[in-house]
Short mmCIF file of C-alpha atoms in Angstrom, two decimals:
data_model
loop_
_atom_site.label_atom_id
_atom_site.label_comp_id
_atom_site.label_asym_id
_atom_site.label_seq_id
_atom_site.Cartn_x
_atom_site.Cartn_y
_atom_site.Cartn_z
CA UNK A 1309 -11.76 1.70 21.53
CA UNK A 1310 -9.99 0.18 24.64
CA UNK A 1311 -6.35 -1.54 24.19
CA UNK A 1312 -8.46 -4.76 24.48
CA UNK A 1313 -10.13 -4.60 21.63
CA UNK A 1314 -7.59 -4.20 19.52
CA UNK A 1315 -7.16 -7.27 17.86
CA UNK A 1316 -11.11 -8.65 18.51
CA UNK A 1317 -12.36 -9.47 14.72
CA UNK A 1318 -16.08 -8.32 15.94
CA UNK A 1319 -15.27 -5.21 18.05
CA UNK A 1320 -13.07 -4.08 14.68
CA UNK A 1321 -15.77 -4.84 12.21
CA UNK A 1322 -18.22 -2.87 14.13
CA UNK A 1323 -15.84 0.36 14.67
CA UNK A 1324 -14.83 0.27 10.87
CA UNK A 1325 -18.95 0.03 10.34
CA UNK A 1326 -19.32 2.90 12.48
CA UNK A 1327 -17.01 5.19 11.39
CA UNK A 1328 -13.95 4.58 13.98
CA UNK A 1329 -10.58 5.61 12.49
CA UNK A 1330 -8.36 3.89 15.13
CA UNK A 1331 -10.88 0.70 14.61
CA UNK A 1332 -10.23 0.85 10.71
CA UNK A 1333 -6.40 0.91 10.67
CA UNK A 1334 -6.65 -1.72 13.22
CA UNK A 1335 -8.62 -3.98 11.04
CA UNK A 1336 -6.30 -2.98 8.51
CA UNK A 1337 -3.37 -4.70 10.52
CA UNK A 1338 -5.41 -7.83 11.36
CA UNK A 1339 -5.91 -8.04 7.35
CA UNK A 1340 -2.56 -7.42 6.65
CA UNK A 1341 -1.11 -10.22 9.35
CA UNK A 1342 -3.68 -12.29 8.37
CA UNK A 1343 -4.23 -12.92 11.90
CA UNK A 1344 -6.63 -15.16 13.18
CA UNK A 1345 -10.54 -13.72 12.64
CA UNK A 1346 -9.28 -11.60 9.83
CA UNK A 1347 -11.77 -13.50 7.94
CA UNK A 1348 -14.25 -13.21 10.05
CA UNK A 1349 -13.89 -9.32 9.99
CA UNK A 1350 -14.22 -9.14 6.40
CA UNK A 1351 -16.80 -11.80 5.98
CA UNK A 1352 -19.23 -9.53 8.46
CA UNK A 1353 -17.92 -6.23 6.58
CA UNK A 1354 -18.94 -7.91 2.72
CA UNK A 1355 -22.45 -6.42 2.81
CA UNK A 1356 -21.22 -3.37 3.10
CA UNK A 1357 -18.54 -3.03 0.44
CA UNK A 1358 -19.00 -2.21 -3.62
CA UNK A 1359 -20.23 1.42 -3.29
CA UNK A 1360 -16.80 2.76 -3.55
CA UNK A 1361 -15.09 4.09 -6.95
CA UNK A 1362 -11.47 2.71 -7.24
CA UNK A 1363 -9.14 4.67 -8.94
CA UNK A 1364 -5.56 2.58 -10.19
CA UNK A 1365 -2.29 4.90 -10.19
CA UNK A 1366 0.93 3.22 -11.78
CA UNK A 1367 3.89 4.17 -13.47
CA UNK A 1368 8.14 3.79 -13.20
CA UNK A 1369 9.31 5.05 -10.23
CA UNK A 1370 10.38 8.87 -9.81
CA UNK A 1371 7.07 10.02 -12.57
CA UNK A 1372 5.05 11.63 -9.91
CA UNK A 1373 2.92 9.09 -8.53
CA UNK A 1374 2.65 9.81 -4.97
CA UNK A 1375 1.95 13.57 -5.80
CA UNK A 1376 -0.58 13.02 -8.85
CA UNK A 1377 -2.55 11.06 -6.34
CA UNK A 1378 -2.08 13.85 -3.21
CA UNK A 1379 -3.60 16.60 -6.41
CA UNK A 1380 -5.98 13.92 -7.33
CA UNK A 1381 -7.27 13.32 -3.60
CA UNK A 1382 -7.71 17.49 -3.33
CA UNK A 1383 -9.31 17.65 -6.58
CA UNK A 1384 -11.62 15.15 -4.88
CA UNK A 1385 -12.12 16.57 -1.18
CA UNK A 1386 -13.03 19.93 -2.96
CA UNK A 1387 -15.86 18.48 -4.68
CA UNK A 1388 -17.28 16.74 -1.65
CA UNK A 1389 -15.86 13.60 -1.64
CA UNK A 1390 -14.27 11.47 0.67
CA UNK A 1391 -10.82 9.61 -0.26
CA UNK A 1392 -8.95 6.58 1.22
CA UNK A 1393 -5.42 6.19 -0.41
CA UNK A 1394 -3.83 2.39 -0.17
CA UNK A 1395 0.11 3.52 -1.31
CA UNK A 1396 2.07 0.66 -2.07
CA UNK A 1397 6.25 0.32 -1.67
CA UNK A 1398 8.64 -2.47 -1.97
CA UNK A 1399 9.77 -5.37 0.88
CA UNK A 1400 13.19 -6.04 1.09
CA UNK A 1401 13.60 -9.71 -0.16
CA UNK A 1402 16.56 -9.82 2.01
CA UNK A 1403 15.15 -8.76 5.55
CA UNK A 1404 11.61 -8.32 4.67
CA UNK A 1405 11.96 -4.87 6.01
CA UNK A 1406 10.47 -1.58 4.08
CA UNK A 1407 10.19 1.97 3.67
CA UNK A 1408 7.38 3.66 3.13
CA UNK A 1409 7.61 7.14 2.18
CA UNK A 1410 4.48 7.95 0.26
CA UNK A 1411 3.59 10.44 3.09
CA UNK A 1412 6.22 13.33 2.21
CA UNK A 1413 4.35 13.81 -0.49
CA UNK A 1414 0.82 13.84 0.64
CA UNK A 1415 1.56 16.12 3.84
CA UNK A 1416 -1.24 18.53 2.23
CA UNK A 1417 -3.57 15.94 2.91
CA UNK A 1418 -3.16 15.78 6.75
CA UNK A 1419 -5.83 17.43 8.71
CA UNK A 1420 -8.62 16.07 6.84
CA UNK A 1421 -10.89 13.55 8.33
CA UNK A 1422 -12.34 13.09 5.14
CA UNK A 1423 -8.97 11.20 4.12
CA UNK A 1424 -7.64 8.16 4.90
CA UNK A 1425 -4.61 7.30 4.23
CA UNK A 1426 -2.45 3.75 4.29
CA UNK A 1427 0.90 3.13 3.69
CA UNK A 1428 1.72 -0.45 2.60
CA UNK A 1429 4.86 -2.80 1.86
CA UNK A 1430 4.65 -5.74 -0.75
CA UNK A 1431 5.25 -8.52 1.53
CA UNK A 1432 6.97 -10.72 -0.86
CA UNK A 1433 4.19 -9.68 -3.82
CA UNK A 1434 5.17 -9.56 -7.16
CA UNK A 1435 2.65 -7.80 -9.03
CA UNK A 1436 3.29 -4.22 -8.02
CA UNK A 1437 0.45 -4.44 -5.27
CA UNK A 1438 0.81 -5.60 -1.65
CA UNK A 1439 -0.83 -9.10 -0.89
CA UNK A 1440 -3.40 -7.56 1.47
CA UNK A 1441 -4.11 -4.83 -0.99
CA UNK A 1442 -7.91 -6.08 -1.95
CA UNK A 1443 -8.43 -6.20 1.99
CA UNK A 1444 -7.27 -2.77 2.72
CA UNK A 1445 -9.51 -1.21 -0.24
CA UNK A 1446 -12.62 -3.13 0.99
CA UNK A 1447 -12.19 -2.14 4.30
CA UNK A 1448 -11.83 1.94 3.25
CA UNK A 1449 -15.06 0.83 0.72
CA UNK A 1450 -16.98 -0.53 4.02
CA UNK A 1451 -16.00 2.45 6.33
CA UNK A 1452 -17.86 4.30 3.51
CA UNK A 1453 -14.78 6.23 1.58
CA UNK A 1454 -16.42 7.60 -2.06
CA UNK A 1455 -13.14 7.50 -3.55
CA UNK A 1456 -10.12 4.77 -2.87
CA UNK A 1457 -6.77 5.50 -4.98
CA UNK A 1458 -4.78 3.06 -5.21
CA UNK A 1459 -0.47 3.69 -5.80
CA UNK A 1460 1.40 0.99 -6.97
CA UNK A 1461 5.15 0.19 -6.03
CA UNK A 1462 7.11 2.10 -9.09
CA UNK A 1463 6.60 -0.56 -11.57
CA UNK A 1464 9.00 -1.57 -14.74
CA UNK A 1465 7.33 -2.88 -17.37
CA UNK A 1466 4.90 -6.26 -16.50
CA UNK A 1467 3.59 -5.40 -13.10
CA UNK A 1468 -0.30 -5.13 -14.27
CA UNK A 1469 -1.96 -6.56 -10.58
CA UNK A 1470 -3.73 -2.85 -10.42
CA UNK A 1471 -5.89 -3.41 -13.39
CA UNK A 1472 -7.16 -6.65 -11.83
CA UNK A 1473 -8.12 -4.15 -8.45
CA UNK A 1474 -8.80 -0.90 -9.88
CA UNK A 1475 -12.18 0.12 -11.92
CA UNK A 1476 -10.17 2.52 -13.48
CA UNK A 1477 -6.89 2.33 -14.05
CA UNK A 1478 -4.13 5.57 -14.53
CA UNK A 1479 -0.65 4.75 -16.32
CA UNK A 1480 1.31 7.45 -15.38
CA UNK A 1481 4.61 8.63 -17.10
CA UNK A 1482 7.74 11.43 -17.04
CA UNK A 1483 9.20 12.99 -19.65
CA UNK A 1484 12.37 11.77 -20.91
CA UNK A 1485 12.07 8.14 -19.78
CA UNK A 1486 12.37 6.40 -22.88
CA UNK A 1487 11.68 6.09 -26.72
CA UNK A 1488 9.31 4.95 -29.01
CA UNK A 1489 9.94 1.51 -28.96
CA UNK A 1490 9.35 1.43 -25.19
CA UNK A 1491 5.86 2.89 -25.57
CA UNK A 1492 5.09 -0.01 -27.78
CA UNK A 1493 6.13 -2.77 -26.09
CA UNK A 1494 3.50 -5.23 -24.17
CA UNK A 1495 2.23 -5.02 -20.57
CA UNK A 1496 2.35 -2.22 -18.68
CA UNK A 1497 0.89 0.01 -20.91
CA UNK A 1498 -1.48 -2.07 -22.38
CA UNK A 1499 -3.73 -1.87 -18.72
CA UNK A 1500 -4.10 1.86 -18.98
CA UNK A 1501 -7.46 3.10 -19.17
CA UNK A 1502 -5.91 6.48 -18.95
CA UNK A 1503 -2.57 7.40 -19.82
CA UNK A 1504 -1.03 10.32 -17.93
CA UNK A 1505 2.15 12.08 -19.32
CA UNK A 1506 2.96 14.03 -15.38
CA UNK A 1507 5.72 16.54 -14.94
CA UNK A 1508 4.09 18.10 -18.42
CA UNK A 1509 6.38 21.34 -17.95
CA UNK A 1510 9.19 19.76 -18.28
CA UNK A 1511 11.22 19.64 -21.46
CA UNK A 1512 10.72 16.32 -23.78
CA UNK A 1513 6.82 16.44 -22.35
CA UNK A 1514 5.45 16.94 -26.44
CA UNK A 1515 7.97 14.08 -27.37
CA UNK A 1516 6.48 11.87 -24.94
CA UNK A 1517 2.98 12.29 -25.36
CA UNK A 1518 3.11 12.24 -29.53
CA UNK A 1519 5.15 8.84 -29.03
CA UNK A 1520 2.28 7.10 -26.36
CA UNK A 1521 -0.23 9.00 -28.86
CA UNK A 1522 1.24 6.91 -32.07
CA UNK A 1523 1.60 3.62 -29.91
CA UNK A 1524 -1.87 3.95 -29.48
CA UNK A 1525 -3.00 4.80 -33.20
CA UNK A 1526 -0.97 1.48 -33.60
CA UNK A 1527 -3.25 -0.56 -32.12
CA UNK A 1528 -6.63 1.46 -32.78
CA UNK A 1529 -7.99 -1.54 -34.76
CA UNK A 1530 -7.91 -3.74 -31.85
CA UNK A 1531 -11.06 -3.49 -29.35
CA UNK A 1532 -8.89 -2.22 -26.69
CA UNK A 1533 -10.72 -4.79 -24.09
CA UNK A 1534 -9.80 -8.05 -26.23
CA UNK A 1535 -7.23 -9.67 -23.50
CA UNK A 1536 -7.19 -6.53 -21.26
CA UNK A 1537 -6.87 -8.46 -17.75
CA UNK A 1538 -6.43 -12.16 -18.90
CA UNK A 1539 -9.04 -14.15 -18.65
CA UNK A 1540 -12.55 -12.26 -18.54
CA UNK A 1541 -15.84 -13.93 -17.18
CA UNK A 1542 -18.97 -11.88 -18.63
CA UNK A 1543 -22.31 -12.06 -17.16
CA UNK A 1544 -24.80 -14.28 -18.28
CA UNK A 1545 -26.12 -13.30 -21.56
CA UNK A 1546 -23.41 -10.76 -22.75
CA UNK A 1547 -20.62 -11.83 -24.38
CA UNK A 1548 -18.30 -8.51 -25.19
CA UNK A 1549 -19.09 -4.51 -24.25
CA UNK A 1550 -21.78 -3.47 -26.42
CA UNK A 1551 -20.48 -2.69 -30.14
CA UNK A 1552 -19.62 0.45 -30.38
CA UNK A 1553 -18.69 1.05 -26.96
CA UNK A 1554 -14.98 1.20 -27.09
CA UNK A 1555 -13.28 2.64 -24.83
CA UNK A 1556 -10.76 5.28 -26.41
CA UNK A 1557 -7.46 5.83 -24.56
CA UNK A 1558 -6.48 9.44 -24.47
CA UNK A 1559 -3.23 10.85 -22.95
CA UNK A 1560 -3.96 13.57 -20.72
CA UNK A 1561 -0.74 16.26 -19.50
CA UNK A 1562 -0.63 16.71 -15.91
CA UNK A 1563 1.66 18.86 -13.62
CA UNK A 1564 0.80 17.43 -10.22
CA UNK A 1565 2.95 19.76 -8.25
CA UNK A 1566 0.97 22.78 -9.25
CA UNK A 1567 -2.20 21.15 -9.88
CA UNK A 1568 -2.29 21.93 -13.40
CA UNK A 1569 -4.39 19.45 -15.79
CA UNK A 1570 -5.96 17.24 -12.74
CA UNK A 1571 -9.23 18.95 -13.07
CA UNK A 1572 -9.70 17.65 -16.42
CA UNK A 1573 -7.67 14.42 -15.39
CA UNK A 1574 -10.95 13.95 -12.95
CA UNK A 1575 -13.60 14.99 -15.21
CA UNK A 1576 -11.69 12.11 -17.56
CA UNK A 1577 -11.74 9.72 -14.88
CA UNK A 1578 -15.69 10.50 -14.14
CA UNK A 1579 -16.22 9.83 -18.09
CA UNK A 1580 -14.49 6.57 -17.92
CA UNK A 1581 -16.92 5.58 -15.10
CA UNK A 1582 -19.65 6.52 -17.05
CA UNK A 1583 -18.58 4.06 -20.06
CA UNK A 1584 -17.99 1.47 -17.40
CA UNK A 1585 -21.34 1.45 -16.44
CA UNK A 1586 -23.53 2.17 -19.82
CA UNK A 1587 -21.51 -0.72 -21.90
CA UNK A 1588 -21.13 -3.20 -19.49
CA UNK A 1589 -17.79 -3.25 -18.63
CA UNK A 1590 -18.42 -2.08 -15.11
CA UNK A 1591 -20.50 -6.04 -14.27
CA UNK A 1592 -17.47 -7.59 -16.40
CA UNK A 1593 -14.79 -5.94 -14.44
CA UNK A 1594 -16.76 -6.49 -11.37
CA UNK A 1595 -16.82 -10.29 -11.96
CA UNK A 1596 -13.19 -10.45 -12.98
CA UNK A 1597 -11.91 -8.50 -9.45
CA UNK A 1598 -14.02 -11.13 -7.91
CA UNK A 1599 -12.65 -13.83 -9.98
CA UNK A 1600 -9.04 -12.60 -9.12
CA UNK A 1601 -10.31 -12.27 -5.24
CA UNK A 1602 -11.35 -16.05 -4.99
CA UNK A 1603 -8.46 -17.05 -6.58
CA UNK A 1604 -6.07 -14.81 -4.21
CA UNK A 1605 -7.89 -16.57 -0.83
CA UNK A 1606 -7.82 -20.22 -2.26
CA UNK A 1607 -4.46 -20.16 -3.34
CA UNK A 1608 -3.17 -18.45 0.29
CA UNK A 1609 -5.32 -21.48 1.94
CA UNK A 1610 -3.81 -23.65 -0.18
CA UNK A 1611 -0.40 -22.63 0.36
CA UNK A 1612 -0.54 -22.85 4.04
CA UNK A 1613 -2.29 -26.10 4.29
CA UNK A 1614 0.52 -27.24 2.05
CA UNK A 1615 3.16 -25.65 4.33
CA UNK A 1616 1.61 -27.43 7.31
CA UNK A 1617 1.28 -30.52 5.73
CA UNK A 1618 5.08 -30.49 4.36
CA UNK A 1619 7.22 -30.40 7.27
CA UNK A 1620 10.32 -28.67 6.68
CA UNK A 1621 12.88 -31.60 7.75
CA UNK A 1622 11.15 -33.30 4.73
CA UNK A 1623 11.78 -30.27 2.05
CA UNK A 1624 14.89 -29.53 3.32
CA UNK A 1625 16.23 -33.50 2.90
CA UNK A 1626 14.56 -33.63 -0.91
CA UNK A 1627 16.17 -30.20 -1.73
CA UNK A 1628 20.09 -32.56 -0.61
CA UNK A 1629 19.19 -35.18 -2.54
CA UNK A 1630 18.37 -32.67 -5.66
CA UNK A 1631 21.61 -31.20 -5.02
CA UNK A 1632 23.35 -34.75 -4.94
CA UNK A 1633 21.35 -35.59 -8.10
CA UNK A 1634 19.62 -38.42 -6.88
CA UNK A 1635 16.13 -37.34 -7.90
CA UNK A 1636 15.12 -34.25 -9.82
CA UNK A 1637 12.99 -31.32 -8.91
CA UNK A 1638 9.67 -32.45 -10.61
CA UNK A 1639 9.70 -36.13 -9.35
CA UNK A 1640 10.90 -34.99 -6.04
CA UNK A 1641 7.64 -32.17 -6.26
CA UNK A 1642 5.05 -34.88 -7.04
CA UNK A 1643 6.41 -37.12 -4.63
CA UNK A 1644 6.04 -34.35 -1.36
CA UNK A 1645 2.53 -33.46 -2.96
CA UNK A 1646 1.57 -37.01 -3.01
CA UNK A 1647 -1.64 -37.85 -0.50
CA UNK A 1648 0.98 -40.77 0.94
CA UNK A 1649 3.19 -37.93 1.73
CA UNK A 1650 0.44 -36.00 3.33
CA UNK A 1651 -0.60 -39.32 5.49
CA UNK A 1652 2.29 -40.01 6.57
CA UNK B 74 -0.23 -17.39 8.42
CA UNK B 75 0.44 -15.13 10.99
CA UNK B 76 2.48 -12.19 9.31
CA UNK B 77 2.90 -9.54 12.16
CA UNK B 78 5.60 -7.19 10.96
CA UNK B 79 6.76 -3.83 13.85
CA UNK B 80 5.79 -0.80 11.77
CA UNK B 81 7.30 2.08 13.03
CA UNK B 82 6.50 5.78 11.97
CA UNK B 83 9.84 7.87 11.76
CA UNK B 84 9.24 11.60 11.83
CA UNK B 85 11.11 15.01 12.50
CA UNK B 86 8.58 17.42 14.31
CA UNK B 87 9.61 20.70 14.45
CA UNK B 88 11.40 23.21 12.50
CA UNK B 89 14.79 22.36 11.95
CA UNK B 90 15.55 20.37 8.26
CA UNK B 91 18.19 18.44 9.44
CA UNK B 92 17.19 15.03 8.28
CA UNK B 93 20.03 13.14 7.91
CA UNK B 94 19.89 11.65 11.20
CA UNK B 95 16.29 10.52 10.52
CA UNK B 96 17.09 9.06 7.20
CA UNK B 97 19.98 6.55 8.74
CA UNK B 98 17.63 5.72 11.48
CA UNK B 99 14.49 4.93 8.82
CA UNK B 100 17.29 2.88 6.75
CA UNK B 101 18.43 0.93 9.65
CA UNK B 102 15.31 -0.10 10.92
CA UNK B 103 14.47 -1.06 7.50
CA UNK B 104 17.22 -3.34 7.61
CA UNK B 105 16.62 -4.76 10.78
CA UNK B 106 12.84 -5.63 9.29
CA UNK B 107 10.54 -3.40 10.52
CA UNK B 108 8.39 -1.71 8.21
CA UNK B 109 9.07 2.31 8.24
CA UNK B 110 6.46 5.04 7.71
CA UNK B 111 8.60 7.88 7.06
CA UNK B 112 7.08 11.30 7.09
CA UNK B 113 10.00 13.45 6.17
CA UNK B 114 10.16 17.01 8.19
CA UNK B 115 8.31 19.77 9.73
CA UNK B 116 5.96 17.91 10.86
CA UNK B 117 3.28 18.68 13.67
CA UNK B 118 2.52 16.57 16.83
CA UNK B 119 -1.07 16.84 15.20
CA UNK B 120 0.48 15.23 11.43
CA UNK B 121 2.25 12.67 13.83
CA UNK B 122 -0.30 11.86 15.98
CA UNK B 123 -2.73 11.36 12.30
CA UNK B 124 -0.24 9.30 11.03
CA UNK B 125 0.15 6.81 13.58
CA UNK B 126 -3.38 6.40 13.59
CA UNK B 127 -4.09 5.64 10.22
CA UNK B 128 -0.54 3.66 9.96
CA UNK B 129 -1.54 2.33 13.49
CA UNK B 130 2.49 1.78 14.41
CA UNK B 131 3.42 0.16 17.16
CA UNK B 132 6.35 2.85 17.36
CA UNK B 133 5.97 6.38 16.89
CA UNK B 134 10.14 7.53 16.51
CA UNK B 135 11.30 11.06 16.66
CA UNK B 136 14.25 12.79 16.14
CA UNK B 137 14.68 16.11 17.21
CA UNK B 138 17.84 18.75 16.52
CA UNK B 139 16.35 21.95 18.15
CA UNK B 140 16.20 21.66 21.58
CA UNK B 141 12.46 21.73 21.80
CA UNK B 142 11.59 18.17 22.41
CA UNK B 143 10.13 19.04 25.77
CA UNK B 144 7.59 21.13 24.35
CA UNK B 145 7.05 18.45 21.37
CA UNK B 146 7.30 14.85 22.50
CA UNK B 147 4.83 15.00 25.41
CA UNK B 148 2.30 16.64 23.24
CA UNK B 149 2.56 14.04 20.58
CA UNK B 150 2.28 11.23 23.75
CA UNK B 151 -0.73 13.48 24.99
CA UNK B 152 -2.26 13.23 21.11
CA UNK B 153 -1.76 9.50 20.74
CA UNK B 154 -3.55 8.42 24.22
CA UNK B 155 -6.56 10.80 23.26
CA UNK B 156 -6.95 8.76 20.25
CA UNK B 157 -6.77 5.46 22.23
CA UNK B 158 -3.04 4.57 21.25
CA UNK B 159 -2.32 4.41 24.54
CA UNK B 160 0.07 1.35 23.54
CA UNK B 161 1.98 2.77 21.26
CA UNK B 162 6.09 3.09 21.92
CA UNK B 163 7.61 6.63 21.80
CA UNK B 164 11.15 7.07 21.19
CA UNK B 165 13.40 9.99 21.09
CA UNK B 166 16.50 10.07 18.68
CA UNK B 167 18.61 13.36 18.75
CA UNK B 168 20.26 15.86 21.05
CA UNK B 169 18.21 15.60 24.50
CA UNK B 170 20.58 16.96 27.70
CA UNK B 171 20.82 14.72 30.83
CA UNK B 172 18.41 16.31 33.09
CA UNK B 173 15.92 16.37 30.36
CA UNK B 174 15.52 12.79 30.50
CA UNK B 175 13.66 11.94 33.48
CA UNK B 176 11.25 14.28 32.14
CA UNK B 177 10.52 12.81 29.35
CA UNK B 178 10.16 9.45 30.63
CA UNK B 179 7.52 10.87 33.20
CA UNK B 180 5.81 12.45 30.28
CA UNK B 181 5.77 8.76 28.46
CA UNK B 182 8.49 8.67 26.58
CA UNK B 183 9.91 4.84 26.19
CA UNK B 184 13.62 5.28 25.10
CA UNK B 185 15.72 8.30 24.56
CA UNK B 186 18.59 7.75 22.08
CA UNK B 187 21.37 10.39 21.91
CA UNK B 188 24.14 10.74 19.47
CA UNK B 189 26.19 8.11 21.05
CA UNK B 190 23.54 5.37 20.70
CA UNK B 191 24.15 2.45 18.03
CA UNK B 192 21.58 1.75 15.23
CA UNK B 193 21.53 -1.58 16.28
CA UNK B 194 20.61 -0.48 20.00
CA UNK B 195 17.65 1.33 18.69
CA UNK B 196 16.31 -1.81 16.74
CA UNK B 197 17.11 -3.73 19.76
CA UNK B 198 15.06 -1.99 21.95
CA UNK B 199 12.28 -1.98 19.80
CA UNK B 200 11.74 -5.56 19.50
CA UNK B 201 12.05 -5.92 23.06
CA UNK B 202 9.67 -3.00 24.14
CA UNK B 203 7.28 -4.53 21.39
CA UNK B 204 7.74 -7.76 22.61
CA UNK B 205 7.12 -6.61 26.53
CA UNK B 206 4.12 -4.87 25.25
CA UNK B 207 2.15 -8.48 23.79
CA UNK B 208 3.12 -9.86 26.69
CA UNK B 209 5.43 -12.52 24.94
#
């Protein structure tokens, strides 16, 4: 691909279509700028996306993320498959700057054409994904990668964006991070299809998994989709997974730095993607990453035909007179929404 | 909304572990609000070369302790124009002697930064060879 082409929407799509590395990570930057034809690009791409598995890692930072998903990625290569990684760190909300250093951990996958990997800053997104993240895992689905993981920022305890991305999603944790009561508190855990207890030869590794073990028998009576994602659209017709078709949450032991336990980690993740598909969930899921897409590329429209239609002299002016105290933040909102406002 | 952010890959080819130098380099240009790929050590002009690609910098940055640099940065130059990143900026941070510099501007190098050289000089001439390069 000549320097030309570098940021031409069509030239990209067609490279990523036909297999061009340099064209994919390119296309991956026009996504990510959201520079002009991005759109376009993806728009042309569509047909060729939702063949891809995506696999959701999360977890607190420092419980073995970035090398449960290098073992996981190996595990996957030797059995044929191909694997595009999207790894996800924190912007600085000061300078907007980042540092990305999911690759000194996944040095073992260099080499490999059969890998892709992507390193990725939040950009101001709060969620524990990066605002282009959907982009960047339906361009590795259209440039034909089997497998995309998908590593969140090191999460606390509500940042649950991954289940809204991921088909399946892994919730992984260290021993020695915290207590019972942490294990049953909402959010985080609550998304994990899987629950991973990593660095399993360390001491306190027993402790942790009986303690996510009992959280779980705690809420065994639930149906462990009721609320899973927020609001969930089902397809015509069905109105819940099939009865019976619960999905069970195990805890599986992992020590990613040796490899031990991600064989059966996969096989686990290959069963869960079997349940997807024979009781429904995979359509429902499906419909509710779509959902969450739509949503994503209105509101971004909407925000910048806002921005451009709210000049900033105008903000900054309301925001004095707030400060003064001669108008408050909710009249002074309606007011620069109002179409007047906009007309004039 | 046009977001373009300079990514720049930071790497330490080579053999010697001294990273330090690397590390305050990566956390500067952080600062200075550039996005920073950082690799971490040993790494091969083929690992650097892979990870600019997929990355696809605008800055490939490498520091080198051992003296070798003129066997390592024009291969990784060589690597990155094979794979049509013919626009991509190399730097050089470490200990490079005088006469070796003309060399490695011939072989493509963009900016050579020695132990003298400022953090902020680095970031500086970054956004300017970036800048240059767009045409802006």
């Amino acid at each position: 691909m000549s320097a030309r082409d570098r940021r031409n929407p069509a030239a990209l799509a067609q490279g990523v279509a036909a297999g061009d590395r340099l064209a994919l990570a390119r296309a991956m930057t026009l996504a990510e700028n959201e520079q002009p034809g991005a759109h376009a690009m993806l728009s042309a791409l569509f047909p060729r996306t939702g063949q891809a598995r995506i696999i959701g890692v999360t977890g607190a930072p420092g419980t073995g993320k970035s090398t449960l998903v290098t073992a996981l990625a190996k595990a996957y290569r030797n059995a044929g498959l191909s694997v595009g990684i999207a790894a996800v760190d924190p912007s600085s909300p000061f300078t907007g700057g980042a540092l990305l250093g999911d690759r000194v951990r996944m040095r073992a996958l260099s080499g490999d054409d059969g890998v892709f990997m992507r390193s990725m800053a939040t950009r101001g997104s709060l969620g524990g994904l990066a605002k282009a993240t959907n982009e960047i895992v339906m361009l590795l689905d259209a440039a034909g990668f089997e497998r995309i993981i998908v590593e969140t920022v090191g999460v606390g305890q509500a940042e649950v964006e991954i289940a809204r991305t991921a088909h399946t999603t892994l919730v992984v944790e260290a021993p020695g991070l915290g207590d019972e009561v942490q294990a049953i508190k909402a959010g985080i855990l609550e998304i994990a299809d899987i629950l991973v207890v990593n660095k399993a030869d360390r001491p306190g590794a027993d402790r942790t998994i009986r303690a996510l073990e009992l959280m779980l028998e705690l809420g065994a009576d639930e149906p462990r989709y009721a609320g899973h994602h927020g609001i969930i659209r089902y397809p015509a017709g069905q109105e819940s997974p099939l009865p019976g078709h619960e999905w069970q949450v195990d805890v599986l032991k992992t020590t990613a730095v040796n490899g031990a336990g991600v064989e059966a980690l996969c096989g686990h993740i290959e069963a869960h993607w079997a349940w997807l598909e024979e009781s429904g969930e995979l359509a429902v899921r499906g419909r509710q990453r779509i959902a969450y897409a739509l949503e994503s590329i209105i509101r971004a429209e909407l925000n910048q035909r806002v921005a451009a239609a709210m000049p900033q002299t105008d903000v900054d002016r309301v925001i004095d007179a707030i400060y003064a105290h001669e108008t408050d933040p909710y009249q002074a909102a309606a007011k620069l929404l109002s179409p007047e406002n906009a007309e004039g | 909304m046009n977001q373009e952010k300079i990514r720049v890959l930071v790497a330490k080819p080579g053999l010697d572990g001294h990273d330090r130098g690397a590390k305050v380099v990566a956390r500067t240009l952080r600062d200075a609000g550039f996005e920073v790929i950082y690799t971490g050590i040993r790494q091969t002009p083929g690992m650097i070369a892979e990870a600019a690609l997929q990355e696809d910098v605008d800055v490939v940055g490498l520091s080198i302790l051992s003296g070798a640099h003129m066997t390592l940065c024009p291969k990784v130059v060589e690597l990155l124009r094979a794979q049509g990143q013919d626009d991509v900026i190399v730097l050089v941070g470490g200990i490079v002697p005088d006469e070796d510099i003309p060399r490695l501007r011939e072989a493509g190098v963009h900016g050579i930064f020695g132990p003298g050289a400022s953090t902020r000089e680095i970031a500086d001439f970054i956004e300017q060879a970036v800048a240059q390069r767009d045409g802006q």
